Amino acid sequence: MKTRTEEIAQAAKAAVEAALWAPSIHNTQPWSFGVSGDEISLRADPDRKLRVSDPTGRQLMISCGAALFNVRITLLALGYEPEVRRIPDPERPLLLATVRVRPGQEPGEHVRLLHGEIERRRTHRSGFTALPVPDRLIDALVAEATAEGGHVTPIRSDASARVLAALTGAAQDVQSQNRLFVLELMRWARPPGSSRRDGVPAAGYPTDPRRTYPQHFAQRDYARGHEWGMAPDERVSASTGLVALLSTAGDSREDWLHAGEALQRMLLHASAYGLSVAFHTQALEMPELREFIRRHLCSDEPPQMIMRLGFVIDESESVRRAPSEVLE
Ligand SMILES: Cc1cc2nc3c(=O)[nH]c(=O)nc-3n(C[C@H](O)[C@H](O)[C@H](O)COP(=O)(O)O)c2cc1C
């Protein structure tokens, strides 16, 4: 028989292991965790912050927020109640959250459903099949994000989707000519056969992403002229999918953490219904373009993510570091 202390320690370990599967910008996995008694702490890892493309740490915070959601949902799925304090100590800015493992209840079906998707979910990086995203599923995704303080806006107008695609293309072109942006991306792009467990692996994107219709969203250039990536699958469809924005009411560090929690909750729900999600956040890394999107496409709310949603045939691959590398 395990003691209560041992049971809590085991649940905390499972929660940290699940956290590692969160999406993060360029798979930087910019986090570290501590477990002390019944408390899990989540810290930002400043060495993994993108100093050129993410100087404010906004995308780092979103990534850590997604990891925090995995901690919470895992504890709930194991029958515990997570007691969360976000940014608990202004004197220690790297400490992003503490989670106390409290006694809870039998998990409901929905909690188990989301928890079951943590390791299955993957970022998609090409076109979607022509199957439309059902309205009921869109409504459910909006509700999941809202429950975490995020706001998902499906972009239904062709003109607005074209504007977002054009801004993505412009940002991608500007970044590809900026040596500092390119060097930073190079640091996180992994050649085929790499044994590194972070960064974007060559198996995570197609060699030659085909144009998508009706709008084309530029992909990040992880391969930089190399023949890296997976051979394009001829069956892969060329539909853009549903374009959507995630925004938050404010733009503080706490808002960014909530944005990550909302994102991950929405992504796990999407995954449970076979829906994949692609991200194109280049334009949000350029303050002028981000401001433009906020004013013209986001009802004046600060945009946090630009996404495409749809159904796919095959899924790409990803990698993660071992729990021992992120546990202090
Ligand atoms: C804040 C944020 C921004 C991201 N931006 C992009 C992007 O612009 N393009 C892209 O292909 N993936 C983007 N991603 C996805 C990450 O590259 C992906 O999560 C990471 O490589 C891990 O892979 P996985 O999601 O398949 O597990 C982003 C993820 C986060 C959290």
Tab-separated table of C-alpha atoms and ligand atoms in Angstrom:
chain	number	residue	atom	x	y	z
A	1	MET	CA	0.000	0.000	0.000
A	2	LYS	CA	1.302	3.444	-0.929
A	3	THR	CA	1.168	6.258	1.614
A	4	ARG	CA	-0.716	9.425	0.697
A	5	THR	CA	2.590	11.265	0.337
A	6	GLU	CA	3.850	8.640	-2.126
A	7	GLU	CA	0.614	8.834	-4.107
A	8	ILE	CA	0.880	12.614	-4.385
A	9	ALA	CA	4.524	12.366	-5.456
A	10	GLN	CA	3.534	9.894	-8.168
A	11	ALA	CA	0.715	12.161	-9.402
A	12	ALA	CA	3.068	15.162	-9.475
A	13	LYS	CA	5.596	13.177	-11.520
A	14	ALA	CA	2.886	12.134	-13.989
A	15	ALA	CA	1.747	15.770	-14.278
A	16	VAL	CA	5.283	16.973	-15.079
A	17	GLU	CA	5.767	14.184	-17.640
A	18	ALA	CA	2.511	15.243	-19.329
A	19	ALA	CA	3.553	18.910	-19.276
A	20	LEU	CA	6.516	18.123	-21.532
A	21	TRP	CA	4.148	17.257	-24.377
A	22	ALA	CA	2.820	20.810	-24.611
A	23	PRO	CA	3.454	22.698	-27.849
A	24	SER	CA	6.146	25.384	-27.598
A	25	ILE	CA	7.543	27.947	-30.007
A	26	HIS	CA	10.128	26.100	-32.207
A	27	ASN	CA	9.864	23.255	-29.676
A	28	THR	CA	12.141	25.249	-27.362
A	29	GLN	CA	10.441	23.620	-24.340
A	30	PRO	CA	11.281	26.798	-22.374
A	31	TRP	CA	10.386	25.425	-18.945
A	32	SER	CA	11.677	23.644	-15.880
A	33	PHE	CA	9.761	22.076	-13.000
A	34	GLY	CA	10.283	21.437	-9.325
A	35	VAL	CA	8.331	19.123	-7.042
A	36	SER	CA	8.432	19.699	-3.306
A	37	GLY	CA	5.935	17.864	-1.097
A	38	ASP	CA	2.499	18.458	-2.617
A	39	GLU	CA	3.593	21.472	-4.690
A	40	ILE	CA	4.714	21.574	-8.320
A	41	SER	CA	6.481	24.714	-9.490
A	42	LEU	CA	6.734	25.795	-13.121
A	43	ARG	CA	9.627	28.073	-14.069
A	44	ALA	CA	10.570	29.779	-17.304
A	45	ASP	CA	13.977	28.745	-18.651
A	46	PRO	CA	15.519	32.050	-19.836
A	47	ASP	CA	18.253	30.236	-21.835
A	48	ARG	CA	15.484	28.919	-24.085
A	49	LYS	CA	13.863	32.272	-24.765
A	50	LEU	CA	14.021	33.513	-28.372
A	51	ARG	CA	15.783	36.848	-27.913
A	52	VAL	CA	15.272	38.029	-31.487
A	53	SER	CA	11.767	36.892	-32.357
A	54	ASP	CA	10.319	36.895	-28.831
A	55	PRO	CA	12.120	39.621	-26.835
A	56	THR	CA	9.162	40.196	-24.487
A	57	GLY	CA	8.837	36.467	-23.778
A	58	ARG	CA	5.208	36.426	-24.940
A	59	GLN	CA	5.551	33.180	-26.867
A	60	LEU	CA	7.620	31.659	-24.072
A	61	MET	CA	4.752	32.415	-21.668
A	62	ILE	CA	2.166	30.944	-24.057
A	63	SER	CA	4.267	27.775	-24.326
A	64	CYS	CA	4.555	27.545	-20.531
A	65	GLY	CA	0.801	28.191	-20.198
A	66	ALA	CA	0.158	25.189	-22.445
A	67	ALA	CA	2.444	23.094	-20.206
A	68	LEU	CA	0.557	24.374	-17.140
A	69	PHE	CA	-2.729	23.217	-18.647
A	70	ASN	CA	-1.265	19.721	-19.108
A	71	VAL	CA	-0.275	19.695	-15.415
A	72	ARG	CA	-3.785	20.739	-14.371
A	73	ILE	CA	-5.674	18.292	-16.589
A	74	THR	CA	-3.408	15.399	-15.582
A	75	LEU	CA	-4.004	16.038	-11.881
A	76	LEU	CA	-7.754	16.249	-12.506
A	77	ALA	CA	-7.633	13.003	-14.513
A	78	LEU	CA	-5.853	11.303	-11.592
A	79	GLY	CA	-8.586	12.438	-9.177
A	80	TYR	CA	-6.771	15.438	-7.637
A	81	GLU	CA	-7.729	19.106	-7.510
A	82	PRO	CA	-4.970	21.425	-8.758
A	83	GLU	CA	-4.735	24.644	-6.739
A	84	VAL	CA	-2.995	27.050	-9.098
A	85	ARG	CA	-1.269	30.367	-8.358
A	86	ARG	CA	-0.074	32.144	-11.471
A	87	ILE	CA	2.974	34.417	-11.208
A	88	PRO	CA	2.813	34.004	-7.409
A	89	ASP	CA	5.846	36.112	-6.493
A	90	PRO	CA	6.654	39.365	-8.371
A	91	GLU	CA	10.148	39.220	-6.833
A	92	ARG	CA	10.793	35.945	-8.686
A	93	PRO	CA	9.705	36.630	-12.275
A	94	LEU	CA	10.890	33.251	-13.564
A	95	LEU	CA	8.493	31.437	-11.232
A	96	LEU	CA	5.413	31.282	-13.471
A	97	ALA	CA	3.076	29.132	-11.400
A	98	THR	CA	2.763	26.873	-8.397
A	99	VAL	CA	0.261	24.030	-8.362
A	100	ARG	CA	-0.759	22.399	-5.080
A	101	VAL	CA	-2.010	18.824	-5.397
A	102	ARG	CA	-5.232	18.776	-3.348
A	103	PRO	CA	-7.700	15.905	-2.842
A	104	GLY	CA	-10.258	15.910	-5.665
A	105	GLN	CA	-13.013	13.885	-7.246
A	106	GLU	CA	-13.416	11.080	-9.743
A	107	PRO	CA	-12.635	12.657	-13.111
A	108	GLY	CA	-15.507	13.294	-15.509
A	109	GLU	CA	-15.594	11.949	-19.063
A	110	HIS	CA	-14.488	15.242	-20.613
A	111	VAL	CA	-11.411	15.515	-18.371
A	112	ARG	CA	-10.402	11.968	-19.341
A	113	LEU	CA	-10.998	12.737	-23.001
A	114	LEU	CA	-8.706	15.814	-22.974
A	115	HIS	CA	-6.063	14.033	-20.891
A	116	GLY	CA	-5.998	11.134	-23.345
A	117	GLU	CA	-4.947	13.483	-26.172
A	118	ILE	CA	-1.855	15.012	-24.544
A	119	GLU	CA	0.714	12.743	-26.239
A	120	ARG	CA	-1.275	12.264	-29.439
A	121	ARG	CA	-1.673	15.935	-30.419
A	122	ARG	CA	0.783	17.218	-33.032
A	123	THR	CA	1.336	20.471	-34.897
A	124	HIS	CA	0.314	20.192	-38.554
A	125	ARG	CA	2.357	21.957	-41.261
A	126	SER	CA	0.618	21.608	-44.619
A	127	GLY	CA	-2.824	21.604	-46.240
A	128	PHE	CA	-6.019	20.010	-44.998
A	129	THR	CA	-8.611	17.805	-46.651
A	130	ALA	CA	-11.667	19.571	-48.029
A	131	LEU	CA	-13.837	18.333	-45.116
A	132	PRO	CA	-15.257	21.447	-43.421
A	133	VAL	CA	-14.956	21.885	-39.657
A	134	PRO	CA	-18.487	21.332	-38.288
A	135	ASP	CA	-20.061	24.393	-36.658
A	136	ARG	CA	-20.747	22.483	-33.450
A	137	LEU	CA	-17.066	21.624	-33.138
A	138	ILE	CA	-16.084	25.259	-33.732
A	139	ASP	CA	-18.534	26.351	-31.022
A	140	ALA	CA	-17.051	23.779	-28.628
A	141	LEU	CA	-13.485	24.989	-29.313
A	142	VAL	CA	-14.545	28.591	-28.716
A	143	ALA	CA	-16.123	27.540	-25.408
A	144	GLU	CA	-13.001	25.602	-24.313
A	145	ALA	CA	-10.789	28.653	-24.908
A	146	THR	CA	-13.280	30.997	-23.229
A	147	ALA	CA	-13.235	28.834	-20.091
A	148	GLU	CA	-9.507	29.632	-19.781
A	149	GLY	CA	-9.758	33.377	-20.448
A	150	GLY	CA	-8.943	33.118	-24.167
A	151	HIS	CA	-11.015	34.285	-27.115
A	152	VAL	CA	-11.061	32.225	-30.330
A	153	THR	CA	-12.348	34.046	-33.410
A	154	PRO	CA	-13.044	31.949	-36.512
A	155	ILE	CA	-12.210	34.067	-39.581
A	156	ARG	CA	-15.187	33.471	-41.846
A	157	SER	CA	-14.600	36.258	-44.354
A	158	ASP	CA	-12.394	35.405	-47.310
A	159	ALA	CA	-11.042	38.981	-47.376
A	160	SER	CA	-9.931	38.831	-43.715
A	161	ALA	CA	-8.308	35.407	-44.204
A	162	ARG	CA	-6.467	36.800	-47.244
A	163	VAL	CA	-5.211	39.757	-45.210
A	164	LEU	CA	-3.855	37.380	-42.531
A	165	ALA	CA	-2.227	35.185	-45.189
A	166	ALA	CA	-0.632	38.248	-46.832
A	167	LEU	CA	0.698	39.533	-43.490
A	168	THR	CA	2.096	36.061	-42.745
A	169	GLY	CA	3.850	36.029	-46.129
A	170	ALA	CA	5.224	39.540	-45.587
A	171	ALA	CA	6.527	38.693	-42.107
A	172	GLN	CA	8.073	35.457	-43.368
A	173	ASP	CA	9.859	37.350	-46.192
A	174	VAL	CA	11.152	40.059	-43.862
A	175	GLN	CA	12.383	37.498	-41.319
A	176	SER	CA	14.075	35.359	-43.975
A	177	GLN	CA	16.214	38.370	-44.922
A	178	ASN	CA	17.142	39.256	-41.360
A	179	ARG	CA	20.350	37.482	-40.350
A	180	LEU	CA	19.500	37.476	-36.649
A	181	PHE	CA	16.073	35.892	-37.213
A	182	VAL	CA	17.605	33.267	-39.513
A	183	LEU	CA	20.404	32.406	-37.057
A	184	GLU	CA	17.895	32.035	-34.246
A	185	LEU	CA	15.678	29.720	-36.282
A	186	MET	CA	18.775	27.702	-37.332
A	187	ARG	CA	19.522	27.087	-33.671
A	188	TRP	CA	16.199	25.265	-33.293
A	189	ALA	CA	15.885	23.459	-36.643
A	190	ARG	CA	17.241	19.904	-36.475
A	191	PRO	CA	18.809	18.048	-39.418
A	192	PRO	CA	17.533	14.557	-40.250
A	193	GLY	CA	18.929	11.924	-37.888
A	194	SER	CA	19.603	14.442	-35.084
A	195	SER	CA	19.485	12.860	-31.628
A	196	ARG	CA	18.453	16.150	-29.970
A	197	ARG	CA	15.122	15.930	-28.156
A	198	ASP	CA	14.150	19.581	-28.676
A	199	GLY	CA	13.808	21.909	-31.666
A	200	VAL	CA	11.809	21.172	-34.804
A	201	PRO	CA	12.812	17.774	-36.265
A	202	ALA	CA	13.049	17.260	-40.031
A	203	ALA	CA	10.245	14.723	-39.712
A	204	GLY	CA	7.948	17.496	-38.482
A	205	TYR	CA	7.263	19.226	-41.820
A	206	PRO	CA	6.999	18.460	-45.558
A	207	THR	CA	9.990	19.079	-47.873
A	208	ASP	CA	7.921	21.077	-50.247
A	209	PRO	CA	4.759	22.451	-48.697
A	210	ARG	CA	2.206	22.812	-51.499
A	211	ARG	CA	0.133	25.925	-51.877
A	212	THR	CA	-3.134	25.836	-49.991
A	213	TYR	CA	-6.434	27.195	-51.303
A	214	PRO	CA	-8.257	29.539	-51.167
A	215	GLN	CA	-5.548	31.296	-49.106
A	216	HIS	CA	-1.892	30.314	-48.777
A	217	PHE	CA	-0.150	30.755	-45.417
A	218	ALA	CA	3.666	30.814	-45.579
A	219	GLN	CA	5.397	28.147	-43.516
A	220	ARG	CA	8.487	28.785	-41.401
A	221	ASP	CA	11.619	27.878	-43.348
A	222	TYR	CA	13.122	25.300	-40.973
A	223	ALA	CA	15.068	23.550	-43.785
A	224	ARG	CA	16.704	26.723	-45.229
A	225	GLY	CA	17.412	25.271	-48.671
A	226	HIS	CA	18.337	21.779	-47.426
A	227	GLU	CA	16.393	18.790	-48.681
A	228	TRP	CA	15.066	18.256	-45.147
A	229	GLY	CA	11.520	17.309	-44.265
A	230	MET	CA	9.195	14.491	-45.143
A	231	ALA	CA	8.453	13.660	-48.785
A	232	PRO	CA	5.161	15.337	-49.680
A	233	ASP	CA	2.284	12.911	-49.513
A	234	GLU	CA	0.429	12.982	-52.830
A	235	ARG	CA	-2.825	12.391	-51.003
A	236	VAL	CA	-2.299	15.487	-48.877
A	237	SER	CA	-5.040	17.930	-49.610
A	238	ALA	CA	-4.509	21.534	-50.441
A	239	SER	CA	-7.239	23.205	-48.458
A	240	THR	CA	-6.348	26.126	-46.162
A	241	GLY	CA	-8.823	24.902	-43.557
A	242	LEU	CA	-10.542	27.247	-41.127
A	243	VAL	CA	-8.419	30.256	-40.179
A	244	ALA	CA	-8.789	31.369	-36.554
A	245	LEU	CA	-7.258	33.852	-34.121
A	246	LEU	CA	-6.708	33.439	-30.403
A	247	SER	CA	-6.718	36.668	-28.405
A	248	THR	CA	-6.944	37.760	-24.775
A	249	ALA	CA	-8.532	40.784	-23.094
A	250	GLY	CA	-5.160	42.120	-21.873
A	251	ASP	CA	-1.525	41.706	-22.837
A	252	SER	CA	0.198	41.090	-19.497
A	253	ARG	CA	2.420	38.108	-18.631
A	254	GLU	CA	-0.558	36.573	-16.828
A	255	ASP	CA	-2.710	37.041	-19.964
A	256	TRP	CA	-0.044	35.230	-21.995
A	257	LEU	CA	-0.057	32.335	-19.534
A	258	HIS	CA	-3.868	32.161	-19.835
A	259	ALA	CA	-3.523	32.288	-23.633
A	260	GLY	CA	-1.342	29.171	-23.450
A	261	GLU	CA	-3.810	27.386	-21.192
A	262	ALA	CA	-6.684	28.315	-23.517
A	263	LEU	CA	-4.678	27.213	-26.549
A	264	GLN	CA	-3.819	23.819	-25.103
A	265	ARG	CA	-7.373	23.172	-23.873
A	266	MET	CA	-8.665	23.984	-27.342
A	267	LEU	CA	-5.973	21.865	-29.058
A	268	LEU	CA	-6.692	18.811	-26.894
A	269	HIS	CA	-10.409	19.116	-27.606
A	270	ALA	CA	-9.675	19.477	-31.334
A	271	SER	CA	-7.402	16.415	-31.245
A	272	ALA	CA	-10.097	14.352	-29.528
A	273	TYR	CA	-12.378	15.011	-32.506
A	274	GLY	CA	-9.701	14.269	-35.121
A	275	LEU	CA	-9.106	17.926	-35.917
A	276	SER	CA	-5.532	19.125	-36.540
A	277	VAL	CA	-4.141	22.616	-36.104
A	278	ALA	CA	-1.385	24.525	-37.930
A	279	PHE	CA	0.228	27.700	-36.555
A	280	HIS	CA	1.563	30.700	-38.460
A	281	THR	CA	2.763	33.203	-35.908
A	282	GLN	CA	5.402	35.077	-37.928
A	283	ALA	CA	3.302	38.268	-38.190
A	284	LEU	CA	2.775	38.360	-34.408
A	285	GLU	CA	6.564	38.612	-33.971
A	286	MET	CA	6.584	41.985	-35.740
A	287	PRO	CA	5.035	44.630	-33.440
A	288	GLU	CA	3.644	46.765	-36.314
A	289	LEU	CA	1.879	43.799	-37.896
A	290	ARG	CA	0.613	42.509	-34.568
A	291	GLU	CA	-0.845	45.957	-33.849
A	292	PHE	CA	-2.459	46.015	-37.306
A	293	ILE	CA	-4.083	42.608	-36.679
A	294	ARG	CA	-5.287	43.749	-33.250
A	295	ARG	CA	-6.961	46.848	-34.675
A	296	HIS	CA	-8.421	45.462	-37.872
A	297	LEU	CA	-9.106	41.751	-37.312
A	298	CYS	CA	-9.244	41.116	-33.597
A	299	SER	CA	-11.917	43.490	-32.211
A	300	ASP	CA	-9.100	45.463	-30.554
A	301	GLU	CA	-7.912	42.512	-28.462
A	302	PRO	CA	-4.206	41.622	-28.539
A	303	PRO	CA	-3.789	38.615	-30.858
A	304	GLN	CA	-1.821	35.712	-29.378
A	305	MET	CA	-1.997	32.986	-32.065
A	306	ILE	CA	-2.840	32.665	-35.765
A	307	MET	CA	-4.056	29.161	-36.624
A	308	ARG	CA	-5.557	27.003	-39.368
A	309	LEU	CA	-7.822	24.114	-38.384
A	310	GLY	CA	-8.809	21.105	-40.448
A	311	PHE	CA	-8.796	17.367	-40.974
A	312	VAL	CA	-5.674	15.562	-42.236
A	313	ILE	CA	-4.713	12.088	-43.371
A	314	ASP	CA	-1.220	11.742	-41.862
A	315	GLU	CA	0.333	13.482	-38.914
A	316	SER	CA	3.867	14.827	-38.486
A	317	GLU	CA	6.310	13.817	-35.755
A	318	SER	CA	7.764	15.599	-32.759
A	319	VAL	CA	10.338	15.025	-29.986
A	320	ARG	CA	10.695	15.903	-26.280
A	321	ARG	CA	13.460	15.980	-23.676
A	322	ALA	CA	13.389	13.411	-20.875
A	323	PRO	CA	11.680	14.387	-17.585
A	324	SER	CA	15.084	14.178	-15.817
A	325	GLU	CA	16.296	17.096	-17.951
A	326	VAL	CA	13.575	19.476	-16.813
A	327	LEU	CA	13.131	18.454	-13.170
A	328	GLU	CA	15.290	20.461	-10.826
B	1	LIG	C1	3.514	30.258	-29.202
B	1	LIG	C2	3.730	29.237	-30.299
B	1	LIG	C3	3.970	29.662	-31.606
B	1	LIG	C4	4.155	28.719	-32.640
B	1	LIG	N1	4.375	29.164	-33.926
B	1	LIG	C5	4.526	28.257	-34.918
B	1	LIG	C6	4.697	28.685	-36.281
B	1	LIG	O1	4.706	29.869	-36.578
B	1	LIG	N2	4.850	27.728	-37.237
B	1	LIG	C7	4.847	26.387	-36.942
B	1	LIG	O2	4.988	25.564	-37.846
B	1	LIG	N3	4.664	25.953	-35.656
B	1	LIG	C8	4.513	26.849	-34.655
B	1	LIG	N4	4.318	26.413	-33.363
B	1	LIG	C9	4.292	24.967	-33.083
B	1	LIG	C10	5.619	24.458	-32.522
B	1	LIG	O3	6.619	24.482	-33.516
B	1	LIG	C11	5.398	23.013	-31.983
B	1	LIG	O4	4.523	23.059	-30.903
B	1	LIG	C12	6.689	22.345	-31.536
B	1	LIG	O5	7.561	22.168	-32.624
B	1	LIG	C13	6.411	20.963	-30.901
B	1	LIG	O6	5.781	20.103	-31.818
B	1	LIG	P1	4.350	19.477	-31.558
B	1	LIG	O7	3.385	20.614	-31.334
B	1	LIG	O8	4.034	18.693	-32.811
B	1	LIG	O9	4.436	18.594	-30.349
B	1	LIG	C14	4.110	27.334	-32.340
B	1	LIG	C15	3.838	26.915	-31.020
B	1	LIG	C16	3.643	27.845	-30.010
B	1	LIG	C17	3.337	27.369	-28.615
